[in-house]
Coordinates of C-alpha atoms in Angstrom, one line a residue:
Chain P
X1 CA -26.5 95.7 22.2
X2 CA -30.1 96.5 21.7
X3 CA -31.0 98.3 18.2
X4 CA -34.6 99.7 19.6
X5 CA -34.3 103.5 19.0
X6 CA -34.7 105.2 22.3
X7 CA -33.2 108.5 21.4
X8 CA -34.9 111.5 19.4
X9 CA -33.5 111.2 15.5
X10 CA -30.6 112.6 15.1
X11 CA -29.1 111.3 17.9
X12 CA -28.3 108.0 17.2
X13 CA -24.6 107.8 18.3
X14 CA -26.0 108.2 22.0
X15 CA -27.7 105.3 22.0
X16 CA -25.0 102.8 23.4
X17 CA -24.6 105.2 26.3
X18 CA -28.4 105.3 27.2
X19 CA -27.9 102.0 29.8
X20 CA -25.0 103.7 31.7
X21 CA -26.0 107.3 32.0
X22 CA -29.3 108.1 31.4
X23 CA -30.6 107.6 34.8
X24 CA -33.6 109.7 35.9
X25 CA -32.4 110.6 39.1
X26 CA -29.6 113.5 40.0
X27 CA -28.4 110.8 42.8
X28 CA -28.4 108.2 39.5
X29 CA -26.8 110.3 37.5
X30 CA -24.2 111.0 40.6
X31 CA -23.6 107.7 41.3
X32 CA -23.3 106.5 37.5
X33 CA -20.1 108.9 37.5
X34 CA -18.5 107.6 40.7
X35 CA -19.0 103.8 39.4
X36 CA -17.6 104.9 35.9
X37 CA -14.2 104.0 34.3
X38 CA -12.1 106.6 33.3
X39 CA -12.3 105.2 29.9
X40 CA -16.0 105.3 30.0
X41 CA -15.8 108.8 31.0
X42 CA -13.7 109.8 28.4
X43 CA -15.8 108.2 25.8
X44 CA -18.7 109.7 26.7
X45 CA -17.5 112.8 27.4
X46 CA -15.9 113.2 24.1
X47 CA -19.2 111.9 21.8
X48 CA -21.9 113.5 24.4
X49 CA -20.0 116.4 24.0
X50 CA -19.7 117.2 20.6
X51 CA -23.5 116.4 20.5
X52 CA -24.5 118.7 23.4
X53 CA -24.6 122.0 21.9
X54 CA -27.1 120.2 19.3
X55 CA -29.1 118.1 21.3
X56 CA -29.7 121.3 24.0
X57 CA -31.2 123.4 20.7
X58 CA -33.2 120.0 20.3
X59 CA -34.4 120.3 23.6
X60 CA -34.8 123.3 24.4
X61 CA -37.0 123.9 21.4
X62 CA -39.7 121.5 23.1
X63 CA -41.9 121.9 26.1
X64 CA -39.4 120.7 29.1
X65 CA -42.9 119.5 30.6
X66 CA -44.2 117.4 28.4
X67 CA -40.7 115.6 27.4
X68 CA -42.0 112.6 25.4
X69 CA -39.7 109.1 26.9
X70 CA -36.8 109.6 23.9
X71 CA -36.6 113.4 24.8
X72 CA -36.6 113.1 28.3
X73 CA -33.7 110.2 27.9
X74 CA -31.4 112.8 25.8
X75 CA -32.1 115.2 28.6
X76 CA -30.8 112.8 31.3
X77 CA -27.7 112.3 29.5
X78 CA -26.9 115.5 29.2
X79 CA -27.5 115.7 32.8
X80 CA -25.0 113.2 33.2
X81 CA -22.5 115.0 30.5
X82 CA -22.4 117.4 33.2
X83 CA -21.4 115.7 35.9
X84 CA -19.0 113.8 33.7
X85 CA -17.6 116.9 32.7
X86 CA -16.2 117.8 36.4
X87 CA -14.6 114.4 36.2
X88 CA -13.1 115.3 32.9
X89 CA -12.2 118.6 33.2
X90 CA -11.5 119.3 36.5
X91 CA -10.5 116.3 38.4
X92 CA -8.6 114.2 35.5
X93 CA -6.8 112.1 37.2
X94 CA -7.9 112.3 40.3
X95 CA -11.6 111.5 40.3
X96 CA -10.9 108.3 42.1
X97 CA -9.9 111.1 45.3
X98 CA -13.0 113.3 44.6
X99 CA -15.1 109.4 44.5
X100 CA -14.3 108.6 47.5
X101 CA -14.9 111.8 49.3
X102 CA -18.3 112.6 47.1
X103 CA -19.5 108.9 48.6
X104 CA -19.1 110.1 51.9
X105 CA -21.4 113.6 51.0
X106 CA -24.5 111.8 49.3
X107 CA -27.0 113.9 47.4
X108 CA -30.2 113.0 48.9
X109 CA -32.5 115.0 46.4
X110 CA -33.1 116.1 43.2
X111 CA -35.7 118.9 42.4
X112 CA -36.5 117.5 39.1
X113 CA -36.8 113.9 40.3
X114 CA -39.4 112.4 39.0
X115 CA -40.7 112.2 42.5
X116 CA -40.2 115.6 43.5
X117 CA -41.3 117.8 40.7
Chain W
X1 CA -18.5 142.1 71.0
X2 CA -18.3 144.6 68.2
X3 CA -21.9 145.0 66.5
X4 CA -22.9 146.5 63.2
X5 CA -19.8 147.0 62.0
X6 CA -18.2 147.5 58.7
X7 CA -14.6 145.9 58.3
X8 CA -12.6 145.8 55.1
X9 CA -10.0 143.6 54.6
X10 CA -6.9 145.4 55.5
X11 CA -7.8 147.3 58.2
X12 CA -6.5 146.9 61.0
X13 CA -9.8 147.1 63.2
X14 CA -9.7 143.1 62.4
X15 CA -6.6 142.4 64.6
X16 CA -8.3 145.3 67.5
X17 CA -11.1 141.9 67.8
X18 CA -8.6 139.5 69.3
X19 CA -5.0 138.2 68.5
X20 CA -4.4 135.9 71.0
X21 CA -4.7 132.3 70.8
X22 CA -7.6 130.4 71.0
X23 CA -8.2 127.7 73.5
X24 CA -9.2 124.0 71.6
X25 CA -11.3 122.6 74.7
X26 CA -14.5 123.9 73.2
X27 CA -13.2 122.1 70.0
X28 CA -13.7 118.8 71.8
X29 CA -14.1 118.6 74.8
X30 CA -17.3 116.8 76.2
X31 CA -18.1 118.7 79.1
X32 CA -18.0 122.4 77.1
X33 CA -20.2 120.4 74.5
X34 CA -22.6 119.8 77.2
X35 CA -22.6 123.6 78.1
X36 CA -23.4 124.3 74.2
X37 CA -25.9 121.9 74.5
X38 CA -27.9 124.1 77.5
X39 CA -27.1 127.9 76.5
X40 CA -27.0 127.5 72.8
X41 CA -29.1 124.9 70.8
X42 CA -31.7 124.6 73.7
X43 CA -32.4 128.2 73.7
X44 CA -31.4 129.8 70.0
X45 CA -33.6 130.0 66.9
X46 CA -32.1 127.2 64.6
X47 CA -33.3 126.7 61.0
X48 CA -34.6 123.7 60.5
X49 CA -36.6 123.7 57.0
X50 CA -38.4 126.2 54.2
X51 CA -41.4 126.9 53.4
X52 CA -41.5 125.2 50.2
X53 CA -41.4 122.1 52.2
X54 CA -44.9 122.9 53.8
X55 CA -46.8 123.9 50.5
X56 CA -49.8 123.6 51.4
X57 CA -52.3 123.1 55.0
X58 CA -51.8 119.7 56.6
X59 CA -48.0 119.7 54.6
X60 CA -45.5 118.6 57.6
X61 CA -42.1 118.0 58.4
X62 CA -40.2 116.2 61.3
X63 CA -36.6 117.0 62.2
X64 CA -34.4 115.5 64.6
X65 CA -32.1 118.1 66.8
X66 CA -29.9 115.2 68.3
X67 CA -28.1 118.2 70.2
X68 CA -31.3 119.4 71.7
X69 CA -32.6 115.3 72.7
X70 CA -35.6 116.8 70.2
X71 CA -37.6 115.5 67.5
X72 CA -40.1 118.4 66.3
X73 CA -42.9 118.0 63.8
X74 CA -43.3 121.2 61.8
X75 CA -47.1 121.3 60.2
X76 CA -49.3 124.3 58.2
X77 CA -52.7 123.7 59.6
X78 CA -55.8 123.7 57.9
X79 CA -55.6 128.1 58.7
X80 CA -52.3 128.2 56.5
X81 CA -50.7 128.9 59.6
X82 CA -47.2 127.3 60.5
X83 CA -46.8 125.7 63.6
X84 CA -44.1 123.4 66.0
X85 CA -44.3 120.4 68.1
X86 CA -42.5 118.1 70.0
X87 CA -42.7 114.6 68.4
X88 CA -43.9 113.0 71.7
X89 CA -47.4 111.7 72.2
X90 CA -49.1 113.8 75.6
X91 CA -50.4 109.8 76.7
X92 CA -47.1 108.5 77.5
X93 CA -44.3 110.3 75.1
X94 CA -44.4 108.1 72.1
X95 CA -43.0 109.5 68.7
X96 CA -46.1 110.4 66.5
X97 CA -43.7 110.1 63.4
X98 CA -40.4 108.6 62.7
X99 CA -36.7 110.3 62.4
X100 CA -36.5 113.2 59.7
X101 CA -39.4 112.8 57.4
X102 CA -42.1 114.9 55.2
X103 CA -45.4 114.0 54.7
X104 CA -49.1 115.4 54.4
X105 CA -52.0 114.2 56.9
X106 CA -55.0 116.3 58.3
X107 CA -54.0 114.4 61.3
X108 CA -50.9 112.8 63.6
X109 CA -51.7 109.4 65.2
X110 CA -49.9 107.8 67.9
X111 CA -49.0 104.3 66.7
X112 CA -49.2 103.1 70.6
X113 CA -52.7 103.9 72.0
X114 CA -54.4 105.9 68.7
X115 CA -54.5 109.1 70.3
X116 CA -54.9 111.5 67.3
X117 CA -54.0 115.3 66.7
X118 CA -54.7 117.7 64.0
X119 CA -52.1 119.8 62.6
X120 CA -52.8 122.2 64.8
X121 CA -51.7 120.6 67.9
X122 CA -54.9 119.8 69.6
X123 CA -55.9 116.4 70.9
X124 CA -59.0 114.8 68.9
X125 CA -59.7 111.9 69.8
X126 CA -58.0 109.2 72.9
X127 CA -59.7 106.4 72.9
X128 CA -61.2 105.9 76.3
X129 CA -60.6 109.4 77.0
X130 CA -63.2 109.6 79.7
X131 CA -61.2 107.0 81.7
X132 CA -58.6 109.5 82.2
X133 CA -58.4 111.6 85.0
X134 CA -57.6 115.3 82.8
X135 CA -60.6 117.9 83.0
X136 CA -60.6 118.1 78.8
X137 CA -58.8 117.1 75.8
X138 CA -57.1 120.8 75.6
X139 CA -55.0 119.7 78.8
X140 CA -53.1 116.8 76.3
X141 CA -52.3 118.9 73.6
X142 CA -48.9 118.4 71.7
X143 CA -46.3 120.6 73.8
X144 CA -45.9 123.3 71.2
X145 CA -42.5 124.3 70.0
X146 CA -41.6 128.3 69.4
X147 CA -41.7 128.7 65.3
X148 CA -41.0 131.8 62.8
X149 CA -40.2 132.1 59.0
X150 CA -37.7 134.3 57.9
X151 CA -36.3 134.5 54.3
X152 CA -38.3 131.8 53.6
X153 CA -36.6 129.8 56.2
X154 CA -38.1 127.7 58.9
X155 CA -36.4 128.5 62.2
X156 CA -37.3 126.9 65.3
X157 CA -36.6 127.9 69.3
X158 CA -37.2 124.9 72.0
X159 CA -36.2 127.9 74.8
X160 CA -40.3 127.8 76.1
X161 CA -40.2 131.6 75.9
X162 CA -37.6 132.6 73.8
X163 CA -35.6 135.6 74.9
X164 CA -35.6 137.4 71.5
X165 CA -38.3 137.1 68.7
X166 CA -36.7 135.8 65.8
X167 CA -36.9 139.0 63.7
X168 CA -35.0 140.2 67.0
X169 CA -32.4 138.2 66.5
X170 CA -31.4 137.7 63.0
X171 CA -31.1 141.8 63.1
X172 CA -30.3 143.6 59.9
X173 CA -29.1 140.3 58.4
X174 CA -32.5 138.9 58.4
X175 CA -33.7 141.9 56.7
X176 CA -31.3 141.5 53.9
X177 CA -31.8 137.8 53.6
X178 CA -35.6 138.6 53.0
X179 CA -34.5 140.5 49.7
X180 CA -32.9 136.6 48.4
X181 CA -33.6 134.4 45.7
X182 CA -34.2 131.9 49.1
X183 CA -37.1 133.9 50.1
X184 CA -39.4 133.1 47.2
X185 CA -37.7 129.2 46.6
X186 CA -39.9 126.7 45.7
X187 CA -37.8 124.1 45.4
X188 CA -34.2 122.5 46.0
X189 CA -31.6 120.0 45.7
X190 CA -29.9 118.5 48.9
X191 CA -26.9 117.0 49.9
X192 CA -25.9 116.0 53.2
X193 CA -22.5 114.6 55.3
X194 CA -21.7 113.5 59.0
X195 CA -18.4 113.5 59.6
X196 CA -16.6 112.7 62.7
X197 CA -15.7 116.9 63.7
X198 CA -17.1 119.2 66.3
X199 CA -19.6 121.4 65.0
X200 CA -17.3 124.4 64.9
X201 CA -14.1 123.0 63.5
X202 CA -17.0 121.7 60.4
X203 CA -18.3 125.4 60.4
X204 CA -15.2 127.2 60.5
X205 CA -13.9 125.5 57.6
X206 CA -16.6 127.2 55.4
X207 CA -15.8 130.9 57.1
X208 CA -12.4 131.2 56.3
X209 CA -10.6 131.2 52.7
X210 CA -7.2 130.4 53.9
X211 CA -7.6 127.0 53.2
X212 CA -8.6 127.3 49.8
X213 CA -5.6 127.3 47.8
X214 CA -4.4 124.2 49.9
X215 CA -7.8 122.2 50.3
X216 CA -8.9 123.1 47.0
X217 CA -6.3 122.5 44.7
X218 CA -8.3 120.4 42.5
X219 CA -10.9 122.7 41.9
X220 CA -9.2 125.5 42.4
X221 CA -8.5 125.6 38.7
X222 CA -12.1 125.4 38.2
X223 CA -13.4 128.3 35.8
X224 CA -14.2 131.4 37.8
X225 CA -17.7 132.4 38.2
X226 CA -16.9 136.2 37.1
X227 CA -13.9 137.5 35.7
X228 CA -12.8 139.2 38.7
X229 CA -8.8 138.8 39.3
X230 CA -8.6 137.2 43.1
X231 CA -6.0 134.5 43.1
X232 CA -6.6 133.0 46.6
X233 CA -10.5 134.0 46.8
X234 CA -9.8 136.2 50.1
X235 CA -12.5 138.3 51.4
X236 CA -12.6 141.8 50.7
X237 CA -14.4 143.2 54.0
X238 CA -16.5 141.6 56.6
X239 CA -19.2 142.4 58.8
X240 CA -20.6 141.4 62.1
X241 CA -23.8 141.8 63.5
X242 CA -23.8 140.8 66.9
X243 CA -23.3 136.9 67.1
X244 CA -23.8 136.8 63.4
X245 CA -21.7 137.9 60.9
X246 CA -20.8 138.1 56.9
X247 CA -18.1 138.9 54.5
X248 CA -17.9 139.6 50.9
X249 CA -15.4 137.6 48.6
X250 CA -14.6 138.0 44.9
X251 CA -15.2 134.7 44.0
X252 CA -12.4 134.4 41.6
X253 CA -10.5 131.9 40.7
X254 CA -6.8 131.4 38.9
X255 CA -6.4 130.9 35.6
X256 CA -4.7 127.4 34.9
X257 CA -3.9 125.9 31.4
X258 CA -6.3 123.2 31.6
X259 CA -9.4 123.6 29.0
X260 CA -12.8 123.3 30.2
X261 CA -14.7 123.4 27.1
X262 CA -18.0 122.2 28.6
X263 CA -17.7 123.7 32.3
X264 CA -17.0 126.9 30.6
X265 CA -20.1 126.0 28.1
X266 CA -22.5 125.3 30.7
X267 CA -21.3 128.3 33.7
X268 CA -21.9 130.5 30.5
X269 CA -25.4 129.5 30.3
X270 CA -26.3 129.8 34.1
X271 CA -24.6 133.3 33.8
X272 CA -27.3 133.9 31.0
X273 CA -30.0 132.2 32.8
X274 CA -29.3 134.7 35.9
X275 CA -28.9 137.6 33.9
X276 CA -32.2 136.7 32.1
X277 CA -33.7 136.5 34.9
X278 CA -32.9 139.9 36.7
X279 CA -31.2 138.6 39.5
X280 CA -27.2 139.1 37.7
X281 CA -25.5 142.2 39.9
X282 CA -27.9 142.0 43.4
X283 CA -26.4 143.8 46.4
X284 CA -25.4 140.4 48.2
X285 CA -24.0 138.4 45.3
X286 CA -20.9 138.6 46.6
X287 CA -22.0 137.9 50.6
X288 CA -22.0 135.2 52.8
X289 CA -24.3 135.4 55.6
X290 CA -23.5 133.5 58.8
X291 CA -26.5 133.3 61.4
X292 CA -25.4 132.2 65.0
X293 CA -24.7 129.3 65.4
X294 CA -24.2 127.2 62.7
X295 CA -26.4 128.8 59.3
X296 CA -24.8 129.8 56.4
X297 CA -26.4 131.3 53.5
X298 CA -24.4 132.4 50.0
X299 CA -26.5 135.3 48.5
X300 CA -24.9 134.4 44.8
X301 CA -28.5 133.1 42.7
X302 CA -25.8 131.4 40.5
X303 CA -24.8 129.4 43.8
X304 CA -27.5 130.2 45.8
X305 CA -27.4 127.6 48.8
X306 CA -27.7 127.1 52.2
X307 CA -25.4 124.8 54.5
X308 CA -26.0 123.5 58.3
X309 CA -23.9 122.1 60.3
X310 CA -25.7 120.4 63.0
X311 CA -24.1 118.9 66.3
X312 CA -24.2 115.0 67.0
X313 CA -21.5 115.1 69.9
X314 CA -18.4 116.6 70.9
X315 CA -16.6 115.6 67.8
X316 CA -19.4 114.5 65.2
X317 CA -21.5 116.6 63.6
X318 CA -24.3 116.7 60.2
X319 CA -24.0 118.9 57.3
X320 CA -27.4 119.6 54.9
X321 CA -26.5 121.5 51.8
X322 CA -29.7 123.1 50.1
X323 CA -29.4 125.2 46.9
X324 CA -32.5 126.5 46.2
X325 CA -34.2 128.0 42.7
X326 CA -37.4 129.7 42.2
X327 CA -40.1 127.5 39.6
X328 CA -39.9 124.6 38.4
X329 CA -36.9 124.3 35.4
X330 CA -39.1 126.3 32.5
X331 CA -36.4 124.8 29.9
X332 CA -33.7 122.3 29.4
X333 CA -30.5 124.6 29.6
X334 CA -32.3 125.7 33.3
X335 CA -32.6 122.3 34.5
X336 CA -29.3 121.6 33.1
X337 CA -27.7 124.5 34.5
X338 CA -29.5 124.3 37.7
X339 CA -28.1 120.7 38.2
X340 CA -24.7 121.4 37.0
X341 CA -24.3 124.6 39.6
X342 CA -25.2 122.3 42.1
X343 CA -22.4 119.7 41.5
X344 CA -20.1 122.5 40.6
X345 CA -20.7 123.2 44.3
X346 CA -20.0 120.0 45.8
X347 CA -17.0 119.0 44.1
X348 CA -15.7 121.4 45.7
X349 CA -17.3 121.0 49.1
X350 CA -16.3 116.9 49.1
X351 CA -12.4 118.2 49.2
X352 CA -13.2 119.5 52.7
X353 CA -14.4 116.4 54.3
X354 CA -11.1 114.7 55.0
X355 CA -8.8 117.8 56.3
X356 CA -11.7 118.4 58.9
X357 CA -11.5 114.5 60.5
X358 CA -7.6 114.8 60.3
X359 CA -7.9 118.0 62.3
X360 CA -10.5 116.2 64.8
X361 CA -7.5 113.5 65.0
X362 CA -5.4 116.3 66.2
X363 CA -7.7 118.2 68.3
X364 CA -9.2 115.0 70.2
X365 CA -5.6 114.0 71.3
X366 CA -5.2 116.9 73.7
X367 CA -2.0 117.6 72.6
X368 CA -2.8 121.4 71.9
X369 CA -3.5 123.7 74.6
X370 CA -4.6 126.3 71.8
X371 CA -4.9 127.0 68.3
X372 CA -4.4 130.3 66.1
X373 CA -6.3 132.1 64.3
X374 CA -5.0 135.0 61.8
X375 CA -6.3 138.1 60.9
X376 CA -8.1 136.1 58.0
X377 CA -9.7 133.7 60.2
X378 CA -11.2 136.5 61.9
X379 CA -14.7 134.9 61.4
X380 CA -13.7 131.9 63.5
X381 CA -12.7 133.4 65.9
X382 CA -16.0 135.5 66.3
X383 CA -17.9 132.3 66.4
X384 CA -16.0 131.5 69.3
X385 CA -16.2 134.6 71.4
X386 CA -19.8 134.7 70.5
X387 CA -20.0 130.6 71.9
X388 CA -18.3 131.3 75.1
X389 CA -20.5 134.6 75.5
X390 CA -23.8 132.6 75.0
X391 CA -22.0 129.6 77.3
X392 CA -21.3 132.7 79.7
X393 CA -24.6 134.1 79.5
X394 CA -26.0 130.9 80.6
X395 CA -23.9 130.0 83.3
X396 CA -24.7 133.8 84.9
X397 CA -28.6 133.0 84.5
X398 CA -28.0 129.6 85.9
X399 CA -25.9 131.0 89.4
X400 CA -28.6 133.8 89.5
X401 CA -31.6 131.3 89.8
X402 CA -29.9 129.6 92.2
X403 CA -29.0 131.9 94.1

């Protein structure tokens, strides 16, 4: 694993999820949920979690706008925390069911995608 | 057909619209699809796009109505104005632009022989123009296509004269769609399916809540979006306006043991975020509006989308979810909320795809004479009187011209 810092301080214990889940795109983010594990769901569920009450203050006490890279790459993974939290929560043991019918209904747009907004 | 009218729930007015069965040719079979294809979605105002995709003059956007055989370019010109084409080059039919696409251009060119448009329609430039035997360039303009904006929606008509303006026929719906979050949208997220159903067995799906506690047992647990008590989500009243036609449901949801820490976390904020922003408590927050034949729109701004269900054939069809939002995201909880609605939504939208097909299966094999429809379903079964009236309406107009 890489040690460069991509994360705001503070948020180090993220940083090993950054790879996975912080993609920059709500299909990204979609799709790194369907081509999870559950036990890569679990784990970052259960540390993004405990972060995300934190890390949303974090954020939203800066200018959404003019997100500097490490900001903008917290902010995708709490994107991603929220998809993984219908996985979690809701569909347990049977995301591999709600996969395979969520692969058939593709999100084909974002309105904060980088090429969109 | 009842119009205007006002039905709750438990009255028995709802049972006074029909009780019998329903017959399943129109489900599947391809020679009533090719009767659709003439009286309905050559000859109705279907919506096709939103302003927000056509921000500013020379924005455009090309749509492909498979049902209709039509491609049709939708471009603001240069005037601000919004206007329809067919896709078809006036030389010899070639497509100016390629499948469903967006783009901006001050001008459409023909890949085949360079003739050029504007974005209003009118023919530029042909090279060797003078070679052709047409008085002026005004006689190969694009074929225009009927266009109107309602609710911020982009509807379009390929009828040449329409019967009805479109303000005509939306009705009182239309009016109260104006009032919407939709109206003022600047933006949205999109999500899309083609699934091997008629149009109307996809459609009908999303106007009935019988099927939720079955279909949606996964989700069904999900937190509600209010507090109201509703264990089965049913619909308190309906309405129907013409061939159009709405009901109200709670939107409730059981309570079930599992926690939901962060789903709970994050519908909090978007409650928050909608309360913030005036729109909590609006007069259609709790309606679905269904515009004839095959637009729905959900008036909740916590939810606020809009789903299409567009024939292919006589058993395939194309769903577009939209939900739209107003701005860009002003912080991170909106964008985060924002995004988290919209999934929200579609996990529980996915859970319909494969019921539909297996009901296809069923349909397709011509084993059924007729299906049912209860006193819940009453919403199906106005789509299908107001489908035979339309296919009715047609087939009159067609013996009277021949005649």
């Amino acid at each position: 694993m890489s040690n460069a810092t991509t994360l705001p301080a503070g948020f180090a214990a993220l940083e090993a999820f950054v790879p996975f889940w912080a993609a920059g795109t709500l299909a990204g983010r979609d799709a790194a949920r369907l081509n999870s594990t559950p036990e890569e769901r679990q784990r970052f569920y259960t540390v993004a979690g405990e972060l995300a009450p934190a890390a949303m203050d974090y954020l939203d006490a800066r200018e959404l706008a003019s997100f500097t890279p490490p900001e903008r790459t917290l902010m995708n993974l709490m994107l991603s925390l929220a998809h993984v939290a219908l996985a979690v929560e809701l569909q347990g043991d049977d995301e591999a069911i709600h996969a395979f019918g969520a692969r058939r209904m593709p999100i084909v747009r974002g309105h904060a995608d980088p090429a969109v907004a | 057909m009842n119009t205007h009218a006002r039905i709750p729930a438990s009255d028995a007015a709802l049972t006074a619209l029909g009780k019998g069965p329903v017959p399943t040719a129109p489900y599947h079979d391809p020679a009533w699809f090719e009767l659709e294809r003439e009286a309905i979605f050559k000859r109705t105002w279907l919506q096709v796009g939103h302003v927000c995709e056509l921000p500013e003059p020379n924005s455009y956007i090309a749509r492909e109505i498979e049902v209709a055989r039509a491609s049709v370019i939708i471009a603001r010109g240069k005037d601000g104005t919004i206007r329809a084409f067919h896709n078809a080059c006036t030389h010899r039919g070639t497509q100016l632009v390629q499948g469903q696409c967006s783009g901006k251009g001050a001008t459409f060119r023909c890949p085949y022989h360079m003739w050029t448009f504007g974005t209003d329609g009118r023919l530029l430039s042909a090279p060797d123009f003078e070679s052709f035997h047409l008085a002026n360039k005004a006689q190969a303009d694009l074929r225009p296509v009927s266009v109107d904006v309602c609710a911020g929606l982009i509807f379009i008509n390929l009828d040449p004269a329409p019967a009805q303006s479109l303000r005509e026929f939306l009705g009182p719906m239309g009016e109260m769609a104006q009032t919407l979050p939709v109206a003022g949208a600047t933006t949205f997220d999109e999500y899309v399916y083609e699934i091997d159903a008629n149009w109307k067995v996809t459609f009908d799906n999303f106007q009935e809540n019988y099927h939720l506690r079955f279909v949606h047992r996964r989700t069904n647990g999900a937190p509600p979006l209010d507090s109201t008590p509703n264990p089965y989500n049913y619909p308190e009243c309906y309405y129907l306006f013409g061939p159009h036609r709405m009901n109200t449901s709670p939107g409730g949801a059981p309570p079930d043991d599992k926690p939901k820490p962060l789903a709970f976390y994050l519908l909090g904020k978007l409650a928050e975020q909608v309360k913030a922003d005036g729109q909590a408590g609006g007069p259609h927050e709790r309606d679905y509006f269904i515009f004839f034949p095959n637009l729905y729109l959900f008036g909740n701004p916590r939810m606020h989308f809009t789903h299409v269900v567009m024939p292919i054939s006589a058993n395939r069809s194309r769903g577009v979810f939209r939900f739209y939002w107003t701005g860009e995201d002003r912080t991170a909880t909106e964008q985060l909320v924002r995004e988290f609605s919209m999934a929200f939504a579609r996990e529980i939208h996915t859970e319909d795809v494969e019921p539909l097909i297996a009901a296809q299966k069923g349909l397709d094999s011509g084993a059924l004479e007729h299906v049912h429809f209860q006193r819940q379903e009453v919403m199906c079964r106005h789509l299908y009187e107001a489908t035979v009236a339309a296919v009715r309406d047609w087939q009159a107009e067609q013996a009277g011209a021949a005649s």
